[in-house]
Short mmCIF file of C-alpha atoms and ligand atoms in Angstrom, two decimals:
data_model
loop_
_atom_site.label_atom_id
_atom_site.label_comp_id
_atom_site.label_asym_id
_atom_site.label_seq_id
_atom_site.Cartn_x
_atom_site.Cartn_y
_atom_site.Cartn_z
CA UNK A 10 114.25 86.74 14.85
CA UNK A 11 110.51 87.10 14.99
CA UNK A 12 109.25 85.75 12.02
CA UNK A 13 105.68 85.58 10.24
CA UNK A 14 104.97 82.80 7.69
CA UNK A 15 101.84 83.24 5.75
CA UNK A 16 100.33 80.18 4.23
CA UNK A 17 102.23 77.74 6.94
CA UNK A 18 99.61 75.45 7.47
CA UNK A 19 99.68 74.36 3.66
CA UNK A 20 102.36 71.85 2.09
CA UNK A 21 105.44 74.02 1.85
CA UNK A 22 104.65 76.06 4.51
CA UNK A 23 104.01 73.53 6.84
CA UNK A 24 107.60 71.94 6.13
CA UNK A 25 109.10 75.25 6.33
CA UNK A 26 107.95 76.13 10.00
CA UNK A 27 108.97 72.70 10.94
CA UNK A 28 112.35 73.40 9.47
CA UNK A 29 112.44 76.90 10.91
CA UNK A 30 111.61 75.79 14.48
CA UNK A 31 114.18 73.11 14.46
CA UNK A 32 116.98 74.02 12.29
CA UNK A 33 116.43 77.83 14.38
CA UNK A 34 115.39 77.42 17.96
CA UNK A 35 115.98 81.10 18.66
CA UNK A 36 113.49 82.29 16.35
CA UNK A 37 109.79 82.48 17.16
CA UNK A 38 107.58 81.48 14.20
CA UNK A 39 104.13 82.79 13.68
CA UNK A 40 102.17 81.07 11.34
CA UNK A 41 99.08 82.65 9.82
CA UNK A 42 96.89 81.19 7.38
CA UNK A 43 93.02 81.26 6.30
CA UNK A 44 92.59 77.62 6.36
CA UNK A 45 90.93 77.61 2.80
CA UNK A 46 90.50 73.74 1.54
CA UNK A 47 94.73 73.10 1.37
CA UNK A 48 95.40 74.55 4.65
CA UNK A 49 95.64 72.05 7.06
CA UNK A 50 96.49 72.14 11.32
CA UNK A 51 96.95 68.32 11.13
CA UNK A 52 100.02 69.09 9.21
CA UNK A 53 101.84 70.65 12.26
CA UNK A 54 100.32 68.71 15.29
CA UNK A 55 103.74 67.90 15.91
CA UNK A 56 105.04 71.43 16.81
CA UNK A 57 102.11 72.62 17.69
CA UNK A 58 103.34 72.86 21.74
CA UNK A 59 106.36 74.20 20.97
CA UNK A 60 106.62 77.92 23.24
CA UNK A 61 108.24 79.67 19.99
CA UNK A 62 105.26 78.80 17.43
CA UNK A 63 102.17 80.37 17.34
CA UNK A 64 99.26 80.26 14.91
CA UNK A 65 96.72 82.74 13.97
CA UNK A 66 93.66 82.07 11.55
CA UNK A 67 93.07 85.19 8.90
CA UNK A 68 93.63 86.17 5.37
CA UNK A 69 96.18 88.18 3.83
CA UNK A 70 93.95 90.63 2.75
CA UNK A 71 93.24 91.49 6.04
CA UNK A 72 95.49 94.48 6.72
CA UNK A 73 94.26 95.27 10.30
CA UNK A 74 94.50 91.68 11.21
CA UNK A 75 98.31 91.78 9.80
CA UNK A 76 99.41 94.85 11.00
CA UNK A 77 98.25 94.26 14.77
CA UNK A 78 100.13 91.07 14.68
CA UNK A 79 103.01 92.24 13.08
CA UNK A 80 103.34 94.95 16.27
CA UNK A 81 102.33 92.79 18.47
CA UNK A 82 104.67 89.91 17.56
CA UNK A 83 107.24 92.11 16.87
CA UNK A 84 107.78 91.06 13.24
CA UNK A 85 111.17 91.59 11.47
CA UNK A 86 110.34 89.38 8.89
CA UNK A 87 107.67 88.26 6.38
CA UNK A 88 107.92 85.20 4.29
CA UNK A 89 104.85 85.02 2.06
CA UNK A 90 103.65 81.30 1.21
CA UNK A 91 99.94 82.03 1.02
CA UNK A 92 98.71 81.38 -2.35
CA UNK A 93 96.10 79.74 -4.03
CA UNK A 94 98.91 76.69 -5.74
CA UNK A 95 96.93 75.20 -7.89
CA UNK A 96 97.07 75.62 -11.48
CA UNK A 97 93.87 73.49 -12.33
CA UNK A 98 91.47 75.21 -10.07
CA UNK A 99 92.70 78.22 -11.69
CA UNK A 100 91.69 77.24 -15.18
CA UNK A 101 87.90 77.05 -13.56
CA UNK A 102 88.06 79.47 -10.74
CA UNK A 103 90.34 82.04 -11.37
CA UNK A 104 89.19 85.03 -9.45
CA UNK A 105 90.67 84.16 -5.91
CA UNK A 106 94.04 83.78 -7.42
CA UNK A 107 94.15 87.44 -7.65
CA UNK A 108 92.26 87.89 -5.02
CA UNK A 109 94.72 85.77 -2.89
CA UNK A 110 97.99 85.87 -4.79
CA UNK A 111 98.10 89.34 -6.25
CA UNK A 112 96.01 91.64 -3.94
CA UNK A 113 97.02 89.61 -0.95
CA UNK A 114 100.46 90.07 -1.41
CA UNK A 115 100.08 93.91 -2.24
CA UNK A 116 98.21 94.35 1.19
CA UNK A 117 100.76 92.74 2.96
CA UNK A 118 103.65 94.78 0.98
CA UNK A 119 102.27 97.47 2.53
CA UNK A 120 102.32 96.21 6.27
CA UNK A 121 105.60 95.31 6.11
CA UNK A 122 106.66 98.65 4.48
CA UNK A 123 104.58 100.66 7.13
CA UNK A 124 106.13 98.93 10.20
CA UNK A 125 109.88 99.11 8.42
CA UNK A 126 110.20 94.77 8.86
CA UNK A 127 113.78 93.98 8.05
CA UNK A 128 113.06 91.61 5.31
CA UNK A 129 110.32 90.40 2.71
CA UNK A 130 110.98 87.13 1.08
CA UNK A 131 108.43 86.14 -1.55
CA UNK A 132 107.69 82.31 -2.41
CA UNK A 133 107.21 82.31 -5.69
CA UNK A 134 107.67 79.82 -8.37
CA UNK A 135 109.21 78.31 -11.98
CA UNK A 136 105.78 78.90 -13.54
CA UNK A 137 106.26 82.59 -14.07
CA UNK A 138 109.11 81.88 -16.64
CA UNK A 139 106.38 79.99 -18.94
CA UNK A 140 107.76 76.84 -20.64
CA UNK A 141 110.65 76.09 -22.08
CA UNK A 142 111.77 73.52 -25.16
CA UNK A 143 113.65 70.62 -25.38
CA UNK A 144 116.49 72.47 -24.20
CA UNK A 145 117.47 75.22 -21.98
CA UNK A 146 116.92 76.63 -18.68
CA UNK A 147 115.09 79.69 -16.35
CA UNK A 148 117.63 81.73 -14.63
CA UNK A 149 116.56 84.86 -12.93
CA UNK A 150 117.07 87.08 -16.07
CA UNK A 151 114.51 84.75 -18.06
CA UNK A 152 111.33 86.95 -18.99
CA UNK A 153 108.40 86.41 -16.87
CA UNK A 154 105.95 85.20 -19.85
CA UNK A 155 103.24 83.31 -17.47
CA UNK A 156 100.60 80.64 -19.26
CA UNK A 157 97.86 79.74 -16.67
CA UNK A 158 95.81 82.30 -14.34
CA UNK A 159 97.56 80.83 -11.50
CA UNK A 160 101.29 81.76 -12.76
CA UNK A 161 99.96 85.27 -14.12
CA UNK A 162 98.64 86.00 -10.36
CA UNK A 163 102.33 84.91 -9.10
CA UNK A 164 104.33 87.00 -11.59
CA UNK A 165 101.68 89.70 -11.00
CA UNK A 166 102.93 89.23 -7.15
CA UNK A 167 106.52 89.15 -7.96
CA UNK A 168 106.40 92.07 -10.15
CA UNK A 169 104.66 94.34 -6.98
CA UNK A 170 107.65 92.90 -5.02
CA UNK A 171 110.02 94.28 -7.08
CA UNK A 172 108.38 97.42 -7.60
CA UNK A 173 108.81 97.89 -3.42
CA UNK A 174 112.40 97.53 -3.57
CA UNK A 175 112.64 99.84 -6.43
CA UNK A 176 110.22 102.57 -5.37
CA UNK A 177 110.63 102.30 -1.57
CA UNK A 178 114.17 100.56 -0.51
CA UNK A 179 112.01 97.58 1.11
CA UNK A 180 114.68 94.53 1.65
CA UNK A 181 112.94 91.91 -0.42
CA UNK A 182 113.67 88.77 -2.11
CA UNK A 183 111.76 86.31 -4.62
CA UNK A 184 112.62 82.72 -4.54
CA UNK A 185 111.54 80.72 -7.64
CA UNK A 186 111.54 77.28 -6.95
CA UNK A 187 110.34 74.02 -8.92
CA UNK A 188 107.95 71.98 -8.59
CA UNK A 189 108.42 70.54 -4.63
CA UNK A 190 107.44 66.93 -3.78
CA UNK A 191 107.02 65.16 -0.17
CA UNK A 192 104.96 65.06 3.06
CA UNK A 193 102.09 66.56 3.17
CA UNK A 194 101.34 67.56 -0.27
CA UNK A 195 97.57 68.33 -0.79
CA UNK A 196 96.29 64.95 -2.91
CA UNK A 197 95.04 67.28 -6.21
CA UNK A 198 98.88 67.52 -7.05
CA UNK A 199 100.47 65.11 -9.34
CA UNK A 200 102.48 62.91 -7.19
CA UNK A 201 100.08 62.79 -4.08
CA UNK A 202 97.39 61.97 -6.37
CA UNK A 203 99.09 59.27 -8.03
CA UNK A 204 100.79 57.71 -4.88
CA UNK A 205 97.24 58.02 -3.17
CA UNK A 206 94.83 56.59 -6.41
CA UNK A 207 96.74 54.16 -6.77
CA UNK A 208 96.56 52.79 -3.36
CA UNK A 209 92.72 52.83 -3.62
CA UNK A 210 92.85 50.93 -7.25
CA UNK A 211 91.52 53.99 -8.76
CA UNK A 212 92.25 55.39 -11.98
CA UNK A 213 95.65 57.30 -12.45
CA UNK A 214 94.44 60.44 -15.21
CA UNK A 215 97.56 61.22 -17.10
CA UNK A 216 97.20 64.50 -19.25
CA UNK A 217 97.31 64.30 -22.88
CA UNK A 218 100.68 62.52 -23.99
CA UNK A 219 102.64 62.66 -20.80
CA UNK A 220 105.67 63.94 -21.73
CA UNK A 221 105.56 67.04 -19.87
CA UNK A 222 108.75 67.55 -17.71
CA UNK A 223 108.85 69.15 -14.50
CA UNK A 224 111.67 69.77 -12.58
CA UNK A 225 111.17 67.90 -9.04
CA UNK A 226 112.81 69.32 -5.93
CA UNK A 227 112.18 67.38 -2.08
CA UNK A 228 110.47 70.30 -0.07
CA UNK A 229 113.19 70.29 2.53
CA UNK A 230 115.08 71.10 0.13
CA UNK A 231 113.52 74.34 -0.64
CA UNK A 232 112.65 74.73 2.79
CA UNK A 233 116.58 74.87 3.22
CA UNK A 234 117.21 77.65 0.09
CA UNK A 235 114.66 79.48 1.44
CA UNK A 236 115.99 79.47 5.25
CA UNK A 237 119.37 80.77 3.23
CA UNK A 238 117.81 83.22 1.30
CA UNK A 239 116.37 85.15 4.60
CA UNK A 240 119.62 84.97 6.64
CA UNK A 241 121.90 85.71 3.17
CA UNK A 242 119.74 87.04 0.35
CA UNK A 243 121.49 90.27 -1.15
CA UNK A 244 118.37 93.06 -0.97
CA UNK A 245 116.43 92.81 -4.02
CA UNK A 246 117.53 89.65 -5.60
CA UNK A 247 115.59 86.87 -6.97
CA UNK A 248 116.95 83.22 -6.45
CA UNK A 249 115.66 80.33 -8.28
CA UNK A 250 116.04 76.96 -6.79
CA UNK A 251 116.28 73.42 -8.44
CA UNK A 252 117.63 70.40 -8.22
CA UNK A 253 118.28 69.67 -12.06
CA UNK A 254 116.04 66.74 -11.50
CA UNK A 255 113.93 66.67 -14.75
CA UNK A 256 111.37 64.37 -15.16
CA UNK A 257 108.54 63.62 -17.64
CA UNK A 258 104.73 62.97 -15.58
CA UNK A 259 105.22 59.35 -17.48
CA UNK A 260 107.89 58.57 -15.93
CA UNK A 261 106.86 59.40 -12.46
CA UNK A 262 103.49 57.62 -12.78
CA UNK A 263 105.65 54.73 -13.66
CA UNK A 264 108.11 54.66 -11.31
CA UNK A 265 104.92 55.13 -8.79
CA UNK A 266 103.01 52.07 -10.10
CA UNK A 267 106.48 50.33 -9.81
CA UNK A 268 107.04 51.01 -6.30
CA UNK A 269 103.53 50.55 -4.84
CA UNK A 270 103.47 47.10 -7.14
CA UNK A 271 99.83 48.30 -8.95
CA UNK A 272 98.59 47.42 -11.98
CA UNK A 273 99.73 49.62 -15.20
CA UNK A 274 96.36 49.00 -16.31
CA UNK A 275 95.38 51.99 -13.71
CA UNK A 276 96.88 54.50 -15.80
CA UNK A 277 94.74 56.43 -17.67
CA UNK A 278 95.18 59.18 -20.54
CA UNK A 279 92.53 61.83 -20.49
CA UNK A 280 92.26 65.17 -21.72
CA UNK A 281 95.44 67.82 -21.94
CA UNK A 282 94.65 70.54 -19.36
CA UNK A 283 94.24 73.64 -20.87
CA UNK A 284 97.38 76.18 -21.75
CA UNK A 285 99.63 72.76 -20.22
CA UNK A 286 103.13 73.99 -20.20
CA UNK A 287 105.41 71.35 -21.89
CA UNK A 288 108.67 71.67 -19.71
CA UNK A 289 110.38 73.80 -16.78
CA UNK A 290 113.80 73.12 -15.43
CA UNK A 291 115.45 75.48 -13.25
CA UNK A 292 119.36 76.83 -13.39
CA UNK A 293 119.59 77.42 -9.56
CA UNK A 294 123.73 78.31 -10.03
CA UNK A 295 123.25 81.83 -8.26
CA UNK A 296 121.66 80.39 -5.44
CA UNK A 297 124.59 77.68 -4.96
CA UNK A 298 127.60 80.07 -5.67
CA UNK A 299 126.10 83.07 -3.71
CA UNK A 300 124.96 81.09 -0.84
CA UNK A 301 126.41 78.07 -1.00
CA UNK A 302 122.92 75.83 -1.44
CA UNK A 303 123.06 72.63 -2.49
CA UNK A 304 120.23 69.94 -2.62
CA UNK A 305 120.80 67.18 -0.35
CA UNK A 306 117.83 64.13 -1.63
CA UNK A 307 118.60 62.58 -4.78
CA UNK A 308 115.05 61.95 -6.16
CA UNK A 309 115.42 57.96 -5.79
CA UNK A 310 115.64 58.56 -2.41
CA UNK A 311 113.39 61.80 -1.98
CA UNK A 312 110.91 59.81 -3.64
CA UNK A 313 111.29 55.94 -2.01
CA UNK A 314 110.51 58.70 1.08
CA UNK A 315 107.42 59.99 0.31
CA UNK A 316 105.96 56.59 -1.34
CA UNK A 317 106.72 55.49 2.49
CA UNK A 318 105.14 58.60 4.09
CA UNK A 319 101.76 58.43 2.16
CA UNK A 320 101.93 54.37 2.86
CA UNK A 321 102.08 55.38 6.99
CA UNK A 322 99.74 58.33 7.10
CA UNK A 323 97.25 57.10 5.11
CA UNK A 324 94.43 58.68 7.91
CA UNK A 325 96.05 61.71 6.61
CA UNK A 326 95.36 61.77 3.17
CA UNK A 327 91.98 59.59 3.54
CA UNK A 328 90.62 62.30 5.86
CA UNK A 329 91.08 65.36 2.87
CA UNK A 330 89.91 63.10 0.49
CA UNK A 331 86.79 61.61 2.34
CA UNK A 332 85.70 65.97 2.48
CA UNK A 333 84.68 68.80 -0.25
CA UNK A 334 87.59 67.38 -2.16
CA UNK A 335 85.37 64.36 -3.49
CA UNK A 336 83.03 67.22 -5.18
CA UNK A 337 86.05 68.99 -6.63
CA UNK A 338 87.55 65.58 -7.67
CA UNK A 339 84.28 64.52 -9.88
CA UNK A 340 84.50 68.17 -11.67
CA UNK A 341 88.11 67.43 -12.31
CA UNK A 342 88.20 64.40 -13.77
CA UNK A 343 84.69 63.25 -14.02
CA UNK A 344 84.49 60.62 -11.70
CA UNK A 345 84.54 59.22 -7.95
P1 LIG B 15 99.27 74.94 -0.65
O1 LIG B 15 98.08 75.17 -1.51
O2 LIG B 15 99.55 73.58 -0.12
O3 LIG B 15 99.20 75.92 0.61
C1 LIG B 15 98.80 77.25 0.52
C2 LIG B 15 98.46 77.73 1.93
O4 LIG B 15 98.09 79.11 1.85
C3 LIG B 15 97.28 76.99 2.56
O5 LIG B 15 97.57 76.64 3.88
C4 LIG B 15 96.15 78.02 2.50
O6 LIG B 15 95.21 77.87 3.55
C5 LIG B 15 96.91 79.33 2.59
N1 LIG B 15 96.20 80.47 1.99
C6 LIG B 15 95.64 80.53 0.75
N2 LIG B 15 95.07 81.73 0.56
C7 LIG B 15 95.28 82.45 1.70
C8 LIG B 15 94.95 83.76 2.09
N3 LIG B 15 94.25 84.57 1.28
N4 LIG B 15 95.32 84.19 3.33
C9 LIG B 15 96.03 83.37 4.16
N5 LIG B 15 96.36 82.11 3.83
C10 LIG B 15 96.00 81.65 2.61
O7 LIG B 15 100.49 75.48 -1.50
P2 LIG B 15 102.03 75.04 -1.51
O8 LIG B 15 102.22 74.02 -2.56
O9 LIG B 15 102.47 74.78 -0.14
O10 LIG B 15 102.69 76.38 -2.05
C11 LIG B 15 103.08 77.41 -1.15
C12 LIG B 15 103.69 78.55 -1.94
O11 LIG B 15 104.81 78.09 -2.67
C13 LIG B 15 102.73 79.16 -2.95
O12 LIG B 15 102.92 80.56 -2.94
C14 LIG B 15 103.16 78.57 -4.28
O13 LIG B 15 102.89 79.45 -5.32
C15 LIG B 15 104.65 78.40 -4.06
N6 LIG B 15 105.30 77.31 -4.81
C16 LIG B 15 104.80 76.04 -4.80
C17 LIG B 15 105.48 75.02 -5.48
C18 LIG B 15 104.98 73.60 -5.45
O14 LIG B 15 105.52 72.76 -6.14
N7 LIG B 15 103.97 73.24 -4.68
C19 LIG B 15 106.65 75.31 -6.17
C20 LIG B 15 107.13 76.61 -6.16
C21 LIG B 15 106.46 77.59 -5.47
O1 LIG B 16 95.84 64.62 -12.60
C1 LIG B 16 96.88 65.13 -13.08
N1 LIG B 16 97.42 64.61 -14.21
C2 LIG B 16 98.53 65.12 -14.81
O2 LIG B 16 98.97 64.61 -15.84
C3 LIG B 16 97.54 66.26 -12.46
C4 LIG B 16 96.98 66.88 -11.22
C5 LIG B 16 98.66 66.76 -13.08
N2 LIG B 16 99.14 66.23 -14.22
C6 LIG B 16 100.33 66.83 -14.86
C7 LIG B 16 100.26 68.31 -15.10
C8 LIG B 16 101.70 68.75 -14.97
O3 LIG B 16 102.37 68.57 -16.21
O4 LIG B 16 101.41 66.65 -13.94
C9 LIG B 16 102.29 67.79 -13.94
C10 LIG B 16 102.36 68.35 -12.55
O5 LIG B 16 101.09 68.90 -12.24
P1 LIG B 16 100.79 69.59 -10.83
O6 LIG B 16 101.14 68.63 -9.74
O7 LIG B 16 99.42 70.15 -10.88
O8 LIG B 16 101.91 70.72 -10.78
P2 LIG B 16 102.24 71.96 -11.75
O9 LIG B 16 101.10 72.33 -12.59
O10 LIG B 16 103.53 71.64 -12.44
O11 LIG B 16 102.47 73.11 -10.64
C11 LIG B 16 103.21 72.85 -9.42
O12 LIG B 16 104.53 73.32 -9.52
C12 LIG B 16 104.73 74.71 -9.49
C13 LIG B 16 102.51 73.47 -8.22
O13 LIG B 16 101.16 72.99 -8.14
C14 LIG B 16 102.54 74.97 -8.28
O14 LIG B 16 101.96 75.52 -7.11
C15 LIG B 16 103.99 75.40 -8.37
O15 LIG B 16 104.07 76.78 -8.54
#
């Protein structure tokens, strides 16, 4: 299986190459990825010299770039991680999330359509459900009703997917997953920027009341559903994928100023973001009775983990954070 991963150089992607070269040393991986401020090559220095992985710098919107590679490389399939991912930099700077997530994954639709690639499997994600209450759960049949630019441009990507199985046959698939945690996740998330503020003694910014829930799944996790979904998916199905691991952001800042042993005084309650969905959790029961997935971290352990990781590759993190990202950080939340 030739395989190209878009977007592999960012936090999902980046696991899911490493997964796919491991878990399937007969497939050849070819990761490409623009390298915008989340993509990353330190994130895959490890398997960087192995013969079936190759990398190639572009953008998805690049459709000569894509469909040269995708002969070359002799692509059967397509698994599209490149996004824009996150949902604050959409409230201020929403035009490359459509840009990126919409037209991007239109343009390369249409490559894999006009070289007949076996399979398409869109990454896409809880957010395009909206929120939920107290109670209740997405499952695939939930209406897309999308809150934030950044879920809009995914559901606007999911809905093109569908509309290429529909009008032309094309063998895709949609995966919907929760929110992922783990290594390499790009510090502006919640739990990287927790873990990593509060091992500087900086401020922890909680949004408004912090009793959101989100619905926290270890990215090898998903890395695994996904894997399933492109060797099992039935032809124009959409899987979500969970772990029924709800928690609110409270309660992980907590646990996170427990673990690292930090003052509580760090934690800090500042203004809601805008549009801030109050709770997703995700019925992933298709995915585990069609294709037998199952989550294999418990979040006590998923997260003692990635406390650990962020504690030993602390160049890692310093190194984004030392860059651009100090400018985008002082926009954010006001502050060095
Ligand atoms: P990320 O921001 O860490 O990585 C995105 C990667 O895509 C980066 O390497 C970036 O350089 C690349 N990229 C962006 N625009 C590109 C373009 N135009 N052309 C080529 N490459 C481009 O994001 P992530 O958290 O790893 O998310 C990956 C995918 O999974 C996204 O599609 C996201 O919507 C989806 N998703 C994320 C989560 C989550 O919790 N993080 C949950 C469900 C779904
Ligand atoms: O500083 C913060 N303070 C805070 O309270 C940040 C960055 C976040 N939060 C809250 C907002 C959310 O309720 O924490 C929760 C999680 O926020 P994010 O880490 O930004 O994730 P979320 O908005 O839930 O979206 C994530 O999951 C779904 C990913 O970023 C998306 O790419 C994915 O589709």
């Amino acid at each position: 299986m030739n395989l190209l991963v878009t977007g592999g150089a960012g936090f999902i992607g980046s696991n899911f190459v490493r997964h796919t070269l491991t878990e399937n040393p007969d497939y050849k991986v070819i990761n490409f990825d623009l390298l915008t401020y989340a993509g990353n090559l330190e994130n895959l220095r490890d398997v960087e010299s192995n013969p079936n992985y190759t990398f190639v710098k572009g953008n998805i919107t690049n459709r000569e770039l894509l469909d040269y590679l995708v002969k070359k490389h002799d692509v059967n399939v397509i698994v599209n991680f490149a996004a824009e991912s996150h949902v604050d930099r959409s409230i201020t700077n929403p035009d490359v999330f459509i840009t990126s997530n919409v037209q991007g994954t239109q343009f390369l639709l249409n490559v894999a359509k006009d070289n007949n690639i076996d399979k398409f499997v869109q990454v896409s994600t809880d957010e395009v459900y909206g929120s939920l209450g107290e109670t209740g759960y997405f499952t695939e049949t939930t209406p897309l009703n999308p809150n934030s630019p950044y879920s809009a441009s995914k559901a606007g990507a999911d809905m093109l997917v569908q509309s290429y199985f529909e009008t032309f046959g094309m063998n895709v698939n949609i995966t919907r997953c929760s929110n992922n945690y783990g290594p390499y996740h790009f510090p502006e998330k919640l739990i990287p920027l927790m873990i990593s503020n509060a091992m500087e003694g900086k401020e922890l910014p909680v949004y408004g009341d912090g009793k959101n829930v989100r619905d926290w799944l270890h990215v090898k996790d998903h890395c695994a559903a996904i894997d399933l979904v492109i060797k099992s998916g039935r032809a124009g199905e959409i899987y979500n994928v969970g772990g029924h691991n709800e928690r609110t952001n409270n309660e992980i800042v907590e646990l996170i100023v427990e673990k690292l042993g930090v003052s509580r005084e760090l934690i800090k309650y500042v203004a809601d973001r805008l549009g801030h969905d109050r709770r997703y959790a995700i019925d992933p029961t298709k995915l585990t009775d069609e294709l037998g997935w199952n989550p294999k971290y418990t979040f006590d352990t998923g997260i003692e983990e990635t406390i650990q990781w962020y504690i030993d590759n602390q160049e890692w993190w310093k190194n984004i954070k030392s860059g651009e990202y100090q400018n985008y950080y002082t926009k954010q939340y006001g502050e060095k």
